[in-house]
mmCIF file of N, CA and C in Angstrom:
data_model
loop_
_atom_site.group_PDB
_atom_site.id
_atom_site.type_symbol
_atom_site.label_atom_id
_atom_site.label_comp_id
_atom_site.label_asym_id
_atom_site.label_seq_id
_atom_site.Cartn_x
_atom_site.Cartn_y
_atom_site.Cartn_z
ATOM 1 N N UNK A 15 -32.727 -28.761 -18.964
ATOM 2 C CA UNK A 15 -31.363 -28.240 -19.779
ATOM 3 C C UNK A 15 -31.115 -27.013 -19.184
ATOM 4 N N UNK A 16 -29.943 -26.759 -18.858
ATOM 5 C CA UNK A 16 -29.624 -25.271 -18.626
ATOM 6 C C UNK A 16 -28.687 -24.645 -19.539
ATOM 7 N N UNK A 17 -29.015 -23.472 -19.742
ATOM 8 C CA UNK A 17 -28.439 -23.015 -21.038
ATOM 9 C C UNK A 17 -27.389 -21.734 -20.418
ATOM 10 N N UNK A 18 -26.191 -21.769 -20.813
ATOM 11 C CA UNK A 18 -25.019 -20.977 -20.342
ATOM 12 C C UNK A 18 -24.895 -19.741 -21.335
ATOM 13 N N UNK A 19 -24.882 -18.583 -20.688
ATOM 14 C CA UNK A 19 -25.008 -17.215 -21.295
ATOM 15 C C UNK A 19 -23.518 -16.585 -21.153
ATOM 16 N N UNK A 20 -22.463 -16.756 -22.175
ATOM 17 C CA UNK A 20 -21.250 -15.680 -21.602
ATOM 18 C C UNK A 20 -21.131 -14.550 -21.704
ATOM 19 N N UNK A 21 -20.427 -13.816 -21.044
ATOM 20 C CA UNK A 21 -20.380 -12.546 -21.355
ATOM 21 C C UNK A 21 -19.073 -11.954 -22.067
ATOM 22 N N UNK A 22 -19.421 -10.940 -22.911
ATOM 23 C CA UNK A 22 -18.445 -10.254 -23.623
ATOM 24 C C UNK A 22 -17.601 -9.171 -22.551
ATOM 25 N N UNK A 23 -16.403 -9.233 -22.414
ATOM 26 C CA UNK A 23 -15.971 -8.255 -21.150
ATOM 27 C C UNK A 23 -14.992 -7.536 -22.181
ATOM 28 N N UNK A 24 -15.245 -5.905 -22.034
ATOM 29 C CA UNK A 24 -14.514 -4.948 -22.988
ATOM 30 C C UNK A 24 -13.443 -4.394 -22.018
ATOM 31 N N UNK A 25 -12.181 -4.261 -22.641
ATOM 32 C CA UNK A 25 -11.275 -3.453 -21.698
ATOM 33 C C UNK A 25 -11.254 -2.035 -22.032
ATOM 34 N N UNK A 26 -11.145 -1.291 -20.820
ATOM 35 C CA UNK A 26 -11.528 0.065 -20.669
ATOM 36 C C UNK A 26 -10.005 0.673 -20.680
ATOM 37 N N UNK A 27 -9.500 0.388 -19.766
ATOM 38 C CA UNK A 27 -7.800 0.820 -19.455
ATOM 39 C C UNK A 27 -7.431 0.172 -18.416
ATOM 40 N N UNK A 28 -6.068 0.563 -18.025
ATOM 41 C CA UNK A 28 -5.417 -0.217 -16.949
ATOM 42 C C UNK A 28 -5.758 0.541 -15.689
ATOM 43 N N UNK A 29 -5.864 -0.180 -14.716
ATOM 44 C CA UNK A 29 -6.475 0.238 -13.184
ATOM 45 C C UNK A 29 -5.896 1.402 -12.848
ATOM 46 N N UNK A 30 -4.302 1.298 -13.197
ATOM 47 C CA UNK A 30 -3.337 2.318 -12.784
ATOM 48 C C UNK A 30 -3.758 3.501 -13.324
ATOM 49 N N UNK A 31 -4.358 3.600 -14.328
ATOM 50 C CA UNK A 31 -4.699 5.088 -15.063
ATOM 51 C C UNK A 31 -5.779 5.611 -14.401
ATOM 52 N N UNK A 32 -6.603 5.198 -13.923
ATOM 53 C CA UNK A 32 -7.771 5.414 -13.100
ATOM 54 C C UNK A 32 -7.486 6.396 -11.883
ATOM 55 N N UNK A 33 -7.928 7.532 -11.785
ATOM 56 C CA UNK A 33 -7.587 8.140 -10.332
ATOM 57 C C UNK A 33 -8.930 8.200 -9.775
ATOM 58 N N UNK A 34 -8.652 7.506 -8.224
ATOM 59 C CA UNK A 34 -9.531 7.366 -7.401
ATOM 60 C C UNK A 34 -10.569 8.655 -7.248
ATOM 61 N N UNK A 35 -11.561 8.430 -7.055
ATOM 62 C CA UNK A 35 -12.658 9.604 -6.946
ATOM 63 C C UNK A 35 -12.830 10.587 -8.273
ATOM 64 N N UNK A 36 -12.602 9.877 -9.556
ATOM 65 C CA UNK A 36 -12.753 10.493 -10.803
ATOM 66 C C UNK A 36 -13.113 9.752 -11.621
ATOM 67 N N UNK A 37 -14.063 10.091 -12.483
ATOM 68 C CA UNK A 37 -14.664 9.342 -13.758
ATOM 69 C C UNK A 37 -14.015 9.267 -14.913
ATOM 70 N N UNK A 38 -14.176 8.338 -15.896
ATOM 71 C CA UNK A 38 -13.781 8.741 -17.317
ATOM 72 C C UNK A 38 -14.965 7.743 -17.964
ATOM 73 N N UNK A 39 -14.808 8.468 -19.596
ATOM 74 C CA UNK A 39 -15.830 7.783 -20.296
ATOM 75 C C UNK A 39 -15.038 6.775 -20.981
ATOM 76 N N UNK A 40 -16.051 5.582 -21.496
ATOM 77 C CA UNK A 40 -15.461 4.598 -22.324
ATOM 78 C C UNK A 40 -16.899 4.220 -23.485
ATOM 79 N N UNK A 41 -16.587 3.884 -24.381
ATOM 80 C CA UNK A 41 -17.429 3.258 -25.394
ATOM 81 C C UNK A 41 -17.542 1.849 -25.408
ATOM 82 N N UNK A 42 -18.806 1.185 -24.893
ATOM 83 C CA UNK A 42 -18.670 -0.226 -24.507
ATOM 84 C C UNK A 42 -19.928 -0.729 -25.292
ATOM 85 N N UNK A 43 -19.959 -1.664 -26.339
ATOM 86 C CA UNK A 43 -20.893 -2.178 -27.177
ATOM 87 C C UNK A 43 -21.752 -0.899 -27.550
ATOM 88 N N UNK A 44 -21.030 0.169 -28.074
ATOM 89 C CA UNK A 44 -21.883 1.423 -28.634
ATOM 90 C C UNK A 44 -22.416 1.912 -27.832
ATOM 91 N N UNK A 45 -22.454 2.121 -26.500
ATOM 92 C CA UNK A 45 -22.757 2.970 -25.511
ATOM 93 C C UNK A 45 -21.793 3.247 -24.614
ATOM 94 N N UNK A 46 -22.046 4.799 -24.208
ATOM 95 C CA UNK A 46 -21.097 5.797 -23.630
ATOM 96 C C UNK A 46 -21.500 4.975 -21.896
ATOM 97 N N UNK A 47 -20.497 4.669 -21.482
ATOM 98 C CA UNK A 47 -20.234 4.141 -20.098
ATOM 99 C C UNK A 47 -19.493 5.012 -19.362
ATOM 100 N N UNK A 48 -19.753 5.395 -18.014
ATOM 101 C CA UNK A 48 -18.996 6.226 -17.195
ATOM 102 C C UNK A 48 -18.222 5.531 -16.086
ATOM 103 N N UNK A 49 -17.138 5.048 -15.973
ATOM 104 C CA UNK A 49 -16.520 4.045 -14.988
ATOM 105 C C UNK A 49 -15.809 5.059 -14.044
ATOM 106 N N UNK A 50 -15.970 4.694 -12.788
ATOM 107 C CA UNK A 50 -15.568 5.503 -11.705
ATOM 108 C C UNK A 50 -14.533 4.473 -10.772
ATOM 109 N N UNK A 51 -13.379 4.876 -10.248
ATOM 110 C CA UNK A 51 -12.678 4.031 -9.428
ATOM 111 C C UNK A 51 -12.646 4.832 -7.853
ATOM 112 N N UNK A 52 -13.076 4.334 -7.164
ATOM 113 C CA UNK A 52 -13.356 4.608 -5.689
ATOM 114 C C UNK A 52 -11.689 4.697 -4.795
ATOM 115 N N UNK A 53 -11.862 3.298 -4.608
ATOM 116 C CA UNK A 53 -10.465 3.088 -3.722
ATOM 117 C C UNK A 53 -9.925 1.771 -4.320
ATOM 118 N N UNK A 54 -8.722 1.644 -4.180
ATOM 119 C CA UNK A 54 -8.132 0.307 -4.543
ATOM 120 C C UNK A 54 -8.577 -0.520 -6.006
ATOM 121 N N UNK A 55 -8.927 -1.309 -5.842
ATOM 122 C CA UNK A 55 -9.920 -2.013 -7.201
ATOM 123 C C UNK A 55 -11.350 -1.894 -7.052
ATOM 124 N N UNK A 56 -11.823 -0.815 -6.130
ATOM 125 C CA UNK A 56 -13.433 -0.810 -5.960
ATOM 126 C C UNK A 56 -13.889 0.181 -7.334
ATOM 127 N N UNK A 57 -14.405 -0.548 -8.252
ATOM 128 C CA UNK A 57 -14.858 0.229 -9.456
ATOM 129 C C UNK A 57 -16.303 -0.155 -9.877
ATOM 130 N N UNK A 58 -16.805 1.092 -10.441
ATOM 131 C CA UNK A 58 -18.232 1.046 -10.674
ATOM 132 C C UNK A 58 -18.521 1.766 -12.270
ATOM 133 N N UNK A 59 -19.365 0.828 -12.913
ATOM 134 C CA UNK A 59 -19.721 1.440 -14.252
ATOM 135 C C UNK A 59 -21.310 1.753 -14.341
ATOM 136 N N UNK A 60 -21.368 2.742 -14.971
ATOM 137 C CA UNK A 60 -23.079 3.027 -15.302
ATOM 138 C C UNK A 60 -23.227 4.128 -16.616
ATOM 139 N N UNK A 61 -24.281 4.195 -17.098
ATOM 140 C CA UNK A 61 -24.611 4.970 -18.224
ATOM 141 C C UNK A 61 -23.777 6.552 -18.075
ATOM 142 N N UNK A 62 -23.180 7.046 -19.122
ATOM 143 C CA UNK A 62 -22.537 8.241 -18.886
ATOM 144 C C UNK A 62 -23.848 9.265 -19.096
ATOM 145 N N UNK A 63 -25.090 8.717 -19.668
ATOM 146 C CA UNK A 63 -26.316 9.834 -19.921
ATOM 147 C C UNK A 63 -27.125 10.182 -18.837
ATOM 148 N N UNK A 64 -26.918 11.688 -18.685
ATOM 149 C CA UNK A 64 -27.631 12.343 -17.622
ATOM 150 C C UNK A 64 -29.134 12.365 -18.167
ATOM 151 N N UNK A 65 -30.036 11.989 -17.622
ATOM 152 C CA UNK A 65 -31.515 11.794 -18.073
ATOM 153 C C UNK A 65 -32.019 13.504 -17.804
ATOM 154 N N UNK A 66 -31.802 13.924 -16.768
ATOM 155 C CA UNK A 66 -32.207 15.540 -16.626
ATOM 156 C C UNK A 66 -31.706 16.535 -17.525
ATOM 157 N N UNK A 67 -30.436 16.325 -17.933
ATOM 158 C CA UNK A 67 -30.012 17.329 -19.048
ATOM 159 C C UNK A 67 -29.828 16.755 -20.350
ATOM 160 N N UNK A 68 -29.954 15.400 -20.725
ATOM 161 C CA UNK A 68 -30.066 14.913 -21.825
ATOM 162 C C UNK A 68 -28.583 14.885 -22.665
ATOM 163 N N UNK A 69 -27.808 15.026 -21.864
ATOM 164 C CA UNK A 69 -26.053 15.142 -21.840
ATOM 165 C C UNK A 69 -25.444 14.039 -21.471
ATOM 166 N N UNK A 70 -24.385 13.622 -22.228
ATOM 167 C CA UNK A 70 -23.211 12.489 -21.648
ATOM 168 C C UNK A 70 -22.245 13.007 -21.025
ATOM 169 N N UNK A 71 -22.614 13.409 -19.574
ATOM 170 C CA UNK A 71 -21.872 13.838 -18.800
ATOM 171 C C UNK A 71 -21.513 13.312 -17.353
ATOM 172 N N UNK A 72 -22.114 12.285 -17.205
ATOM 173 C CA UNK A 72 -21.758 11.877 -15.760
ATOM 174 C C UNK A 72 -20.484 11.080 -15.066
ATOM 175 N N UNK A 73 -19.804 10.824 -16.450
ATOM 176 C CA UNK A 73 -18.310 10.689 -16.240
ATOM 177 C C UNK A 73 -17.663 11.919 -15.516
ATOM 178 N N UNK A 74 -17.879 12.909 -15.743
ATOM 179 C CA UNK A 74 -17.270 14.123 -15.238
ATOM 180 C C UNK A 74 -18.230 14.649 -13.799
ATOM 181 N N UNK A 75 -18.781 13.870 -13.573
ATOM 182 C CA UNK A 75 -19.683 14.326 -12.031
ATOM 183 C C UNK A 75 -18.867 14.246 -10.739
ATOM 184 N N UNK A 76 -19.462 14.650 -10.010
ATOM 185 C CA UNK A 76 -18.691 14.715 -8.297
ATOM 186 C C UNK A 76 -18.963 13.473 -7.752
ATOM 187 N N UNK A 77 -17.964 12.732 -7.400
ATOM 188 C CA UNK A 77 -18.271 11.329 -6.547
ATOM 189 C C UNK A 77 -18.183 11.525 -5.277
ATOM 190 N N UNK A 78 -19.126 10.988 -4.281
ATOM 191 C CA UNK A 78 -19.277 11.395 -3.055
ATOM 192 C C UNK A 78 -19.946 10.129 -2.371
ATOM 193 N N UNK A 79 -20.747 10.602 -1.277
ATOM 194 C CA UNK A 79 -21.616 9.723 -0.774
ATOM 195 C C UNK A 79 -22.759 10.399 0.015
ATOM 196 N N UNK A 80 -23.814 9.682 -0.026
ATOM 197 C CA UNK A 80 -25.225 10.080 0.648
ATOM 198 C C UNK A 80 -25.536 9.228 1.426
ATOM 199 N N UNK A 81 -26.010 8.963 2.758
ATOM 200 C CA UNK A 81 -26.490 8.386 3.834
ATOM 201 C C UNK A 81 -25.785 6.642 3.369
ATOM 202 N N UNK A 82 -24.417 6.853 3.580
ATOM 203 C CA UNK A 82 -23.675 5.517 3.310
ATOM 204 C C UNK A 82 -23.775 4.934 1.913
ATOM 205 N N UNK A 83 -24.493 5.909 0.989
ATOM 206 C CA UNK A 83 -24.337 5.055 -0.304
ATOM 207 C C UNK A 83 -23.177 5.995 -1.151
ATOM 208 N N UNK A 84 -22.515 5.365 -2.108
ATOM 209 C CA UNK A 84 -21.737 6.049 -3.287
ATOM 210 C C UNK A 84 -22.639 6.466 -4.236
ATOM 211 N N UNK A 85 -22.169 7.643 -4.420
ATOM 212 C CA UNK A 85 -22.754 8.523 -5.556
ATOM 213 C C UNK A 85 -21.795 9.279 -6.501
ATOM 214 N N UNK A 86 -22.600 9.743 -7.776
ATOM 215 C CA UNK A 86 -22.343 10.350 -8.583
ATOM 216 C C UNK A 86 -23.162 11.815 -8.719
ATOM 217 N N UNK A 87 -22.757 12.904 -8.729
ATOM 218 C CA UNK A 87 -23.664 14.124 -8.914
ATOM 219 C C UNK A 87 -23.381 14.523 -10.241
ATOM 220 N N UNK A 88 -24.639 14.738 -11.220
ATOM 221 C CA UNK A 88 -24.301 14.972 -12.634
ATOM 222 C C UNK A 88 -23.419 16.717 -12.553
ATOM 223 N N UNK A 89 -23.006 16.827 -13.268
ATOM 224 C CA UNK A 89 -21.898 18.488 -13.186
ATOM 225 C C UNK A 89 -23.151 19.272 -13.735
ATOM 226 N N UNK A 90 -24.187 19.095 -14.454
ATOM 227 C CA UNK A 90 -24.992 20.178 -14.864
ATOM 228 C C UNK A 90 -26.371 20.518 -13.956
ATOM 229 N N UNK A 91 -27.123 19.394 -13.757
ATOM 230 C CA UNK A 91 -28.129 19.870 -12.790
ATOM 231 C C UNK A 91 -28.007 19.283 -11.292
ATOM 232 N N UNK A 92 -26.916 18.649 -11.080
ATOM 233 C CA UNK A 92 -26.797 18.098 -9.677
ATOM 234 C C UNK A 92 -27.458 17.023 -9.162
ATOM 235 N N UNK A 93 -28.258 16.627 -9.985
ATOM 236 C CA UNK A 93 -28.952 15.273 -9.349
ATOM 237 C C UNK A 93 -27.904 14.051 -9.185
ATOM 238 N N UNK A 94 -28.062 13.458 -8.278
ATOM 239 C CA UNK A 94 -27.046 12.223 -7.794
ATOM 240 C C UNK A 94 -27.709 10.960 -7.869
ATOM 241 N N UNK A 95 -26.725 10.066 -8.513
ATOM 242 C CA UNK A 95 -27.178 8.801 -8.955
ATOM 243 C C UNK A 95 -26.375 7.577 -8.234
ATOM 244 N N UNK A 96 -27.021 6.928 -7.698
ATOM 245 C CA UNK A 96 -26.448 5.591 -6.549
ATOM 246 C C UNK A 96 -25.288 4.807 -7.784
ATOM 247 N N UNK A 97 -24.193 4.860 -7.210
ATOM 248 C CA UNK A 97 -22.991 4.214 -8.104
ATOM 249 C C UNK A 97 -23.551 2.572 -8.322
ATOM 250 N N UNK A 98 -23.865 1.980 -7.064
ATOM 251 C CA UNK A 98 -24.242 0.401 -7.321
ATOM 252 C C UNK A 98 -25.513 0.195 -8.007
ATOM 253 N N UNK A 99 -26.667 0.877 -7.900
ATOM 254 C CA UNK A 99 -27.838 0.803 -8.471
ATOM 255 C C UNK A 99 -28.379 1.548 -9.825
ATOM 256 N N UNK A 100 -27.624 2.901 -9.854
ATOM 257 C CA UNK A 100 -28.176 3.486 -10.959
ATOM 258 C C UNK A 100 -29.196 4.560 -10.394
ATOM 259 N N UNK A 101 -29.959 4.272 -9.264
ATOM 260 C CA UNK A 101 -31.265 5.042 -8.935
ATOM 261 C C UNK A 101 -31.012 6.615 -8.704
ATOM 262 N N UNK A 102 -31.610 7.294 -9.200
ATOM 263 C CA UNK A 102 -31.365 8.837 -8.627
ATOM 264 C C UNK A 102 -31.935 8.844 -7.325
ATOM 265 N N UNK A 103 -30.967 9.393 -6.524
ATOM 266 C CA UNK A 103 -31.236 9.546 -5.115
ATOM 267 C C UNK A 103 -32.082 10.996 -4.637
ATOM 268 N N UNK A 104 -32.247 11.796 -5.789
ATOM 269 C CA UNK A 104 -33.066 12.830 -5.537
ATOM 270 C C UNK A 104 -34.498 12.675 -6.530
ATOM 271 N N UNK A 105 -34.621 11.510 -7.040
ATOM 272 C CA UNK A 105 -35.768 11.287 -7.809
ATOM 273 C C UNK A 105 -35.964 9.620 -8.152
ATOM 274 N N UNK A 106 -36.278 8.873 -7.174
ATOM 275 C CA UNK A 106 -36.390 7.286 -7.067
ATOM 276 C C UNK A 106 -36.836 6.941 -8.280
ATOM 277 N N UNK A 107 -37.915 7.859 -9.088
ATOM 278 C CA UNK A 107 -38.291 7.361 -10.429
ATOM 279 C C UNK A 107 -37.685 7.371 -11.596
ATOM 280 N N UNK A 108 -36.355 7.711 -11.201
ATOM 281 C CA UNK A 108 -35.224 8.029 -12.615
ATOM 282 C C UNK A 108 -34.254 7.077 -12.191
ATOM 283 N N UNK A 109 -33.599 6.535 -13.223
ATOM 284 C CA UNK A 109 -32.597 5.457 -12.924
ATOM 285 C C UNK A 109 -31.528 5.791 -14.272
ATOM 286 N N UNK A 110 -30.419 5.167 -14.152
ATOM 287 C CA UNK A 110 -29.339 5.066 -15.230
ATOM 288 C C UNK A 110 -29.237 3.761 -15.042
ATOM 289 N N UNK A 111 -28.732 3.161 -16.337
ATOM 290 C CA UNK A 111 -28.414 1.796 -16.333
ATOM 291 C C UNK A 111 -27.015 1.545 -15.817
ATOM 292 N N UNK A 112 -26.785 0.401 -15.259
ATOM 293 C CA UNK A 112 -25.325 -0.069 -14.538
ATOM 294 C C UNK A 112 -24.912 -1.240 -15.134
ATOM 295 N N UNK A 113 -23.850 -1.142 -15.239
ATOM 296 C CA UNK A 113 -22.923 -2.398 -15.775
ATOM 297 C C UNK A 113 -21.897 -3.192 -15.015
ATOM 298 N N UNK A 114 -21.831 -4.424 -15.320
ATOM 299 C CA UNK A 114 -21.066 -5.189 -14.558
ATOM 300 C C UNK A 114 -19.584 -4.652 -14.943
ATOM 301 N N UNK A 115 -18.388 -4.567 -13.681
ATOM 302 C CA UNK A 115 -17.216 -4.133 -14.046
ATOM 303 C C UNK A 115 -16.463 -5.040 -13.274
ATOM 304 N N UNK A 116 -15.320 -5.339 -13.793
ATOM 305 C CA UNK A 116 -14.089 -6.410 -12.952
ATOM 306 C C UNK A 116 -12.575 -5.630 -13.514
ATOM 307 N N UNK A 117 -11.602 -6.159 -12.578
ATOM 308 C CA UNK A 117 -10.427 -5.923 -12.633
ATOM 309 C C UNK A 117 -9.860 -7.288 -13.189
ATOM 310 N N UNK A 118 -9.203 -7.520 -14.363
ATOM 311 C CA UNK A 118 -8.600 -8.678 -14.528
ATOM 312 C C UNK A 118 -7.116 -8.341 -15.033
ATOM 313 N N UNK A 119 -6.238 -8.874 -14.482
ATOM 314 C CA UNK A 119 -4.810 -8.993 -14.567
ATOM 315 C C UNK A 119 -4.179 -7.120 -14.805
ATOM 316 N N UNK A 120 -5.019 -6.553 -13.725
ATOM 317 C CA UNK A 120 -4.568 -4.700 -14.063
ATOM 318 C C UNK A 120 -5.322 -4.074 -14.876
ATOM 319 N N UNK A 121 -6.366 -4.944 -15.820
ATOM 320 C CA UNK A 121 -7.128 -4.108 -16.718
ATOM 321 C C UNK A 121 -8.598 -3.715 -16.343
ATOM 322 N N UNK A 122 -8.974 -2.752 -16.419
ATOM 323 C CA UNK A 122 -10.627 -2.556 -15.920
ATOM 324 C C UNK A 122 -11.180 -2.869 -17.164
ATOM 325 N N UNK A 123 -12.318 -3.952 -16.909
ATOM 326 C CA UNK A 123 -13.474 -4.431 -17.968
ATOM 327 C C UNK A 123 -14.652 -4.203 -17.714
ATOM 328 N N UNK A 124 -15.549 -4.018 -18.611
ATOM 329 C CA UNK A 124 -16.628 -3.614 -18.317
ATOM 330 C C UNK A 124 -17.523 -4.819 -19.242
ATOM 331 N N UNK A 125 -18.680 -5.362 -18.744
ATOM 332 C CA UNK A 125 -19.500 -6.145 -19.549
ATOM 333 C C UNK A 125 -20.223 -5.514 -20.691
ATOM 334 N N UNK A 126 -20.259 -5.906 -21.980
ATOM 335 C CA UNK A 126 -20.764 -5.530 -22.940
ATOM 336 C C UNK A 126 -22.338 -5.802 -22.663
ATOM 337 N N UNK A 127 -23.212 -5.164 -23.084
ATOM 338 C CA UNK A 127 -24.561 -5.239 -22.934
ATOM 339 C C UNK A 127 -25.008 -6.136 -24.076
#
């Protein structure tokens, strides 16, 4: 017997409100999530918590790339986190949680944990 588990999707904001290359913070299932629009409908979501500074600031980080990997650099101590995996590119022993994200009918949604 296969058990199906359905996801709960939380509306964050309309896609048109997200500026490419910038992040926003959203509350999803009681957790602060940083949501980034890269281009078109390319959206990423990860924890807004910076484990190095202990502050909820990743949504205000600088988006860019390193060795073909999209990343966000914390605005405090500048450690970079891979937008797909959440792994710190400066210290692979550290990672932040990532979240599934989608665009449905023009609305950005994040899967609730």
